[in-house]
Coordinates of C-alpha atoms in Angstrom, one line a residue:
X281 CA 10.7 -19.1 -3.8
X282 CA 11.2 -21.3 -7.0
X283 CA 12.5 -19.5 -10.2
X284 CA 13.2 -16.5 -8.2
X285 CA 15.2 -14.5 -10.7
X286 CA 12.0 -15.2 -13.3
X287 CA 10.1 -12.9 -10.8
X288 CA 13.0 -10.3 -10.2
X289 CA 12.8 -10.5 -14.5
X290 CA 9.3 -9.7 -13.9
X291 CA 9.6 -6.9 -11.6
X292 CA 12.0 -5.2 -13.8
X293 CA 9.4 -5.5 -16.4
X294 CA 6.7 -3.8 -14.9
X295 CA 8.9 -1.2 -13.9
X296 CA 9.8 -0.3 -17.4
X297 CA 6.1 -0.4 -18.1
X298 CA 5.6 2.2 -15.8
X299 CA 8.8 4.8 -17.1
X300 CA 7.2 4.4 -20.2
X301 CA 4.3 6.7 -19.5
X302 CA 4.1 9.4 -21.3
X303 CA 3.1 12.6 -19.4
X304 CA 1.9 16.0 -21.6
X305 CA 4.2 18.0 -19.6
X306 CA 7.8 16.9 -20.6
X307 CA 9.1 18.1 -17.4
X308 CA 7.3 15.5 -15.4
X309 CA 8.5 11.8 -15.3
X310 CA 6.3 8.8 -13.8
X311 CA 7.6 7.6 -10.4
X312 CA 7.9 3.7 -9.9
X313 CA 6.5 1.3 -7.3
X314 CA 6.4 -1.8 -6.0
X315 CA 8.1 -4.7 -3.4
X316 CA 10.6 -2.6 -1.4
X317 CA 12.5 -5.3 -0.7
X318 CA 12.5 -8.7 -2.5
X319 CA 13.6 -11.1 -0.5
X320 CA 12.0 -9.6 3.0
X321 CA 8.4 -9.5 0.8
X322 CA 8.7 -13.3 -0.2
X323 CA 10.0 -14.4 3.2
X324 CA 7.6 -12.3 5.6
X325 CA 4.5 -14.0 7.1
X326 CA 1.7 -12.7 4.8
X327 CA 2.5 -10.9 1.9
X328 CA 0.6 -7.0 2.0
X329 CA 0.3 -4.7 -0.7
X330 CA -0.4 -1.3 -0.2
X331 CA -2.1 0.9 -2.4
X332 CA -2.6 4.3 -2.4
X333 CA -3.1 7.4 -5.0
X334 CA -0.1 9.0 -6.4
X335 CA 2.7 10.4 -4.9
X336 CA 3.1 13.9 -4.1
X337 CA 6.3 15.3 -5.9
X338 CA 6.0 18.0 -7.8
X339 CA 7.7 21.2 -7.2
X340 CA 7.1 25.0 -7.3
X341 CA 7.8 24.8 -11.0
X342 CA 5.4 21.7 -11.7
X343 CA 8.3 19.8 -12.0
X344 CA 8.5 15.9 -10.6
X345 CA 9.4 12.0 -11.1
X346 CA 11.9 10.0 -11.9
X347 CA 12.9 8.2 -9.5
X348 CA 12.0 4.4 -7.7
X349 CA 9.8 4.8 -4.6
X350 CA 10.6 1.3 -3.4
X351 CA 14.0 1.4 -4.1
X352 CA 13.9 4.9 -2.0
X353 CA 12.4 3.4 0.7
X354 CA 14.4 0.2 0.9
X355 CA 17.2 2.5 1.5
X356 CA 16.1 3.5 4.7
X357 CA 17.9 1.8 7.4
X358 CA 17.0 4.4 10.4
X359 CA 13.9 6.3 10.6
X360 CA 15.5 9.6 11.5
X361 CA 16.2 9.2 7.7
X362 CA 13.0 9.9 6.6
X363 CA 12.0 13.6 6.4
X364 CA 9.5 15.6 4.8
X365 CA 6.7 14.2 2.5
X366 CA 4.9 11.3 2.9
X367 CA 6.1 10.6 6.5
X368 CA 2.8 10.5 8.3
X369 CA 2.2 8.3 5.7
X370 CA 4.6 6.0 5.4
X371 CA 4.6 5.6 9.6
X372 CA 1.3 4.4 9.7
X373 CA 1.7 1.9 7.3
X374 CA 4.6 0.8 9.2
X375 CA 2.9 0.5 12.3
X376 CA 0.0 -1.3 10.6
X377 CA 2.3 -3.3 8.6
X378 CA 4.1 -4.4 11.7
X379 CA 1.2 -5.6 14.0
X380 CA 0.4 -7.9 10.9
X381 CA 3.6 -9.2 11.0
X382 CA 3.9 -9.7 14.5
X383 CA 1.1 -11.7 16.0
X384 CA -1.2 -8.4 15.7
X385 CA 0.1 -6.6 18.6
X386 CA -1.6 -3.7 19.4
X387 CA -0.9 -0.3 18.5
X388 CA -0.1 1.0 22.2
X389 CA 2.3 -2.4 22.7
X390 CA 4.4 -1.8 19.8
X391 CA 7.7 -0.6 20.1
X392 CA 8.6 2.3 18.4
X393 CA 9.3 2.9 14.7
X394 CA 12.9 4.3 15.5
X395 CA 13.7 0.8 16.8
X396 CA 15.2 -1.5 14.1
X397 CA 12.7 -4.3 14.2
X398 CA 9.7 -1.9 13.8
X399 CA 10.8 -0.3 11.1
X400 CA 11.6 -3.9 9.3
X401 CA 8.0 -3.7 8.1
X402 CA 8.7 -1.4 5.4
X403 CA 11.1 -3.6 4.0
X404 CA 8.6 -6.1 3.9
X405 CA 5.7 -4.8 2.5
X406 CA 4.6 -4.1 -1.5
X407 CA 3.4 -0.7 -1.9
X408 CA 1.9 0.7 -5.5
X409 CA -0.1 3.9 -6.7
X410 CA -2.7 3.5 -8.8
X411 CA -1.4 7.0 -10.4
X412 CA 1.9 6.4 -11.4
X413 CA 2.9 10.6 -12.6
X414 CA 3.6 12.8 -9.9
X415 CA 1.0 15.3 -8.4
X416 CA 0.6 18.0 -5.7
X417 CA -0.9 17.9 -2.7
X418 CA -4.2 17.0 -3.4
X419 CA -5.7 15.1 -6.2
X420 CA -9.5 14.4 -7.1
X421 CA -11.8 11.6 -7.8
X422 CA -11.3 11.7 -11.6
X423 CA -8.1 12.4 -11.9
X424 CA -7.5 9.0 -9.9
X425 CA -10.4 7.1 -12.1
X426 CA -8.6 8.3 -14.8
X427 CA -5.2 7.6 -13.9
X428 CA -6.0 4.1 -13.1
X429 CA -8.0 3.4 -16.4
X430 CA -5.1 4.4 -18.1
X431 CA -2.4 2.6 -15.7
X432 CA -5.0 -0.4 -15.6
X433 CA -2.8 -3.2 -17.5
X434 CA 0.3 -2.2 -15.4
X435 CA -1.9 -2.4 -12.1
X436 CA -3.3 -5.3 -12.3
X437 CA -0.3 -7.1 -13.6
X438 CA 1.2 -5.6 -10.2
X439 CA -0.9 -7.0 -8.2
X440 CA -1.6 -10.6 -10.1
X441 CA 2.8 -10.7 -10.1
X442 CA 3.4 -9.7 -6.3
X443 CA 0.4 -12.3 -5.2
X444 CA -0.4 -10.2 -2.0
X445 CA -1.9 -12.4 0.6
X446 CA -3.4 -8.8 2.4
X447 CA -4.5 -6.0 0.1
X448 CA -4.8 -2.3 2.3
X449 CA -6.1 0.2 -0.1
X450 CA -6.3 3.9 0.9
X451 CA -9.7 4.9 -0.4
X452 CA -8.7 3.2 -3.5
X453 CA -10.2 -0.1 -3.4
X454 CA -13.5 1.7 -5.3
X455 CA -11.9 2.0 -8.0
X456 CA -10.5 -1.2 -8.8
X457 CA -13.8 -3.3 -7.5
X458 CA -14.6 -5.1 -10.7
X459 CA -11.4 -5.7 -11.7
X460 CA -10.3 -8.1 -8.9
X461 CA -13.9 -9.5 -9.1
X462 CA -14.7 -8.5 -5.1
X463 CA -19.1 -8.2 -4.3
X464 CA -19.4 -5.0 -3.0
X465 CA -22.3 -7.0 -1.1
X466 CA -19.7 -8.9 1.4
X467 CA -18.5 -6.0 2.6
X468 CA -18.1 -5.8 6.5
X469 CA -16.9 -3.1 8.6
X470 CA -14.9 -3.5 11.3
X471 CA -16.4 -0.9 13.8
X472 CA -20.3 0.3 13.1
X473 CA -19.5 3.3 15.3
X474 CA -16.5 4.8 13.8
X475 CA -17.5 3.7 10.0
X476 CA -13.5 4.1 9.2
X477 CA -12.3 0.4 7.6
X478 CA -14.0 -2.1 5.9
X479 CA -12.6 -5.5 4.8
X480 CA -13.8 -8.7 2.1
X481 CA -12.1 -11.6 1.8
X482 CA -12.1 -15.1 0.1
X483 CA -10.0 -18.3 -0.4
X484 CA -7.5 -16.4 -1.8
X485 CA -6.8 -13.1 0.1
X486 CA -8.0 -10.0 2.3
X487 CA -8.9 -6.7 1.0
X488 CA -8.8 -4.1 3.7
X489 CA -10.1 -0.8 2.9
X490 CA -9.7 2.2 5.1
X491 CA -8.7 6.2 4.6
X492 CA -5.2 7.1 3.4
X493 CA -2.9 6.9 5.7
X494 CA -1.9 10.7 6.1
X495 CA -5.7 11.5 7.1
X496 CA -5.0 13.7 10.0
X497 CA -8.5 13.6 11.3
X498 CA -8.0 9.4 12.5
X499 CA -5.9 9.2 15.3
X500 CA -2.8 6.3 14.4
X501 CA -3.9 4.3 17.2
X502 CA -7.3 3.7 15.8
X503 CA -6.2 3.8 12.7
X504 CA -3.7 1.1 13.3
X505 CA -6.0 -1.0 15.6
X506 CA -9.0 -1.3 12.7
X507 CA -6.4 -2.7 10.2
X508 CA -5.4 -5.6 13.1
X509 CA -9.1 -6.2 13.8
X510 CA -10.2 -7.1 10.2
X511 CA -7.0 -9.0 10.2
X512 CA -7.6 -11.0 13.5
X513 CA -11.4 -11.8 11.9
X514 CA -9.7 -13.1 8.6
X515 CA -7.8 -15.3 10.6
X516 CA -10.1 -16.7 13.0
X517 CA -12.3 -17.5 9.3
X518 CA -9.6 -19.7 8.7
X519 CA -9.7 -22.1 11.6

């Protein structure tokens, strides 16, 4: 990539945009998001964003923040390094990420996370929340609106600086509709029966939009497999 240390400049940017937010409770700092690893991101077959809610770090005292979540993740090298929160989460994406990556292998073909060229996919994707303070474990519809309305100039400066070829929202794309100019007329699903993901595209991109990755209730597999299909129908658009 040309002028690559303009974009790292531009990284480091938005990321003091974000610790700027101000939260009412002194005791809670934003957490940061982004590409988890710069040079895998630019270098991988199709750029992907993810974007999900908020993370969930706040403790028994309502305490939380501080701290990078790409740069946390991008210092995972094995997967029996991640424990605790968020790892449902994060191994779906993985999973999802990788088939992308890899000629959209299926779910029951892929080798498992724990082996190093799984796990790779997290070093390659961009993942952002819309709500950038710490929360618990559950968060509702206006507090997200809200959030984003707020976080709006950050997010979309996110997303126009990373220039995501794949956009996978966790029930988040409604939020941002209008913004990134997508006719909720186009949309498609990917399976009538199950009703779980949906996908637009255009010239520029695909926006896949599905449940969060930690709902329990969608078995990985399918979960996984829906992501590859709208993929596989983006590409075959193309030819």
């Amino acid at each position: 990539m040309k002028n690559l240390e303009e974009f790292k400049t531009k990284l480091e940017a938005i990321k003091n945009d974000i610790f700027s937010i101000k939260s009412e409770n002194p005791n809670i700092e934003p957490i940061s998001d982004g590409i988890i690893n710069i040079k895998e991101y630019l270098n991988s077959k199709y750029k992907i964003l993810w974007i999900l809610k908020e993370s969930n770090d706040l403790d028994e005292n309502g305490e939380g923040g501080g701290w990078c979540l790409n740069e946390e993740l991008n210092k995972i090298s094995s997967w029996t390094e991640k424990k605790g929160a968020g790892t449902r989460t994060i191994q779906r994406m993985v999973y999802s990420s990788y088939g992308i990556l890899n000629n959209l292998v299926k779910w029951k073909d892929m080798p498992s996370i724990y082996e190093p060229t799984v796990l790779k996919a997290l070093k390659q994707i961009a993942y952002i929340n819309l709500k950038k303070l710490p929360g618990g474990n559950r968060s509702n519809d206006n507090e997200i609106r809200n959030a984003y309305i707020e976080n709006k100039n950050i997010i979309l400066n996110q997303i126009q600086t990373y220039n995501p070829d794949i956009i996978i929202t966790g029930n988040t794309l409604q939020y941002i509709f209008e913004d990134l100019n997508i006719n909720p007329e186009n949309q498609k699903m990917v399976d009538d029966k199950t009703n779980n993901t949906s996908y637009y595209f255009d010239k520029k991109r695909l926006y896949i939009d599905t449940y969060h990755p930690a709902y329990f209730k969608i078995k990985e597999e399918i979960y996984c497999n829906e992501i590859l299909s709208a993929v596989d129908i983006w590409e075959k658009s193309k030819n």
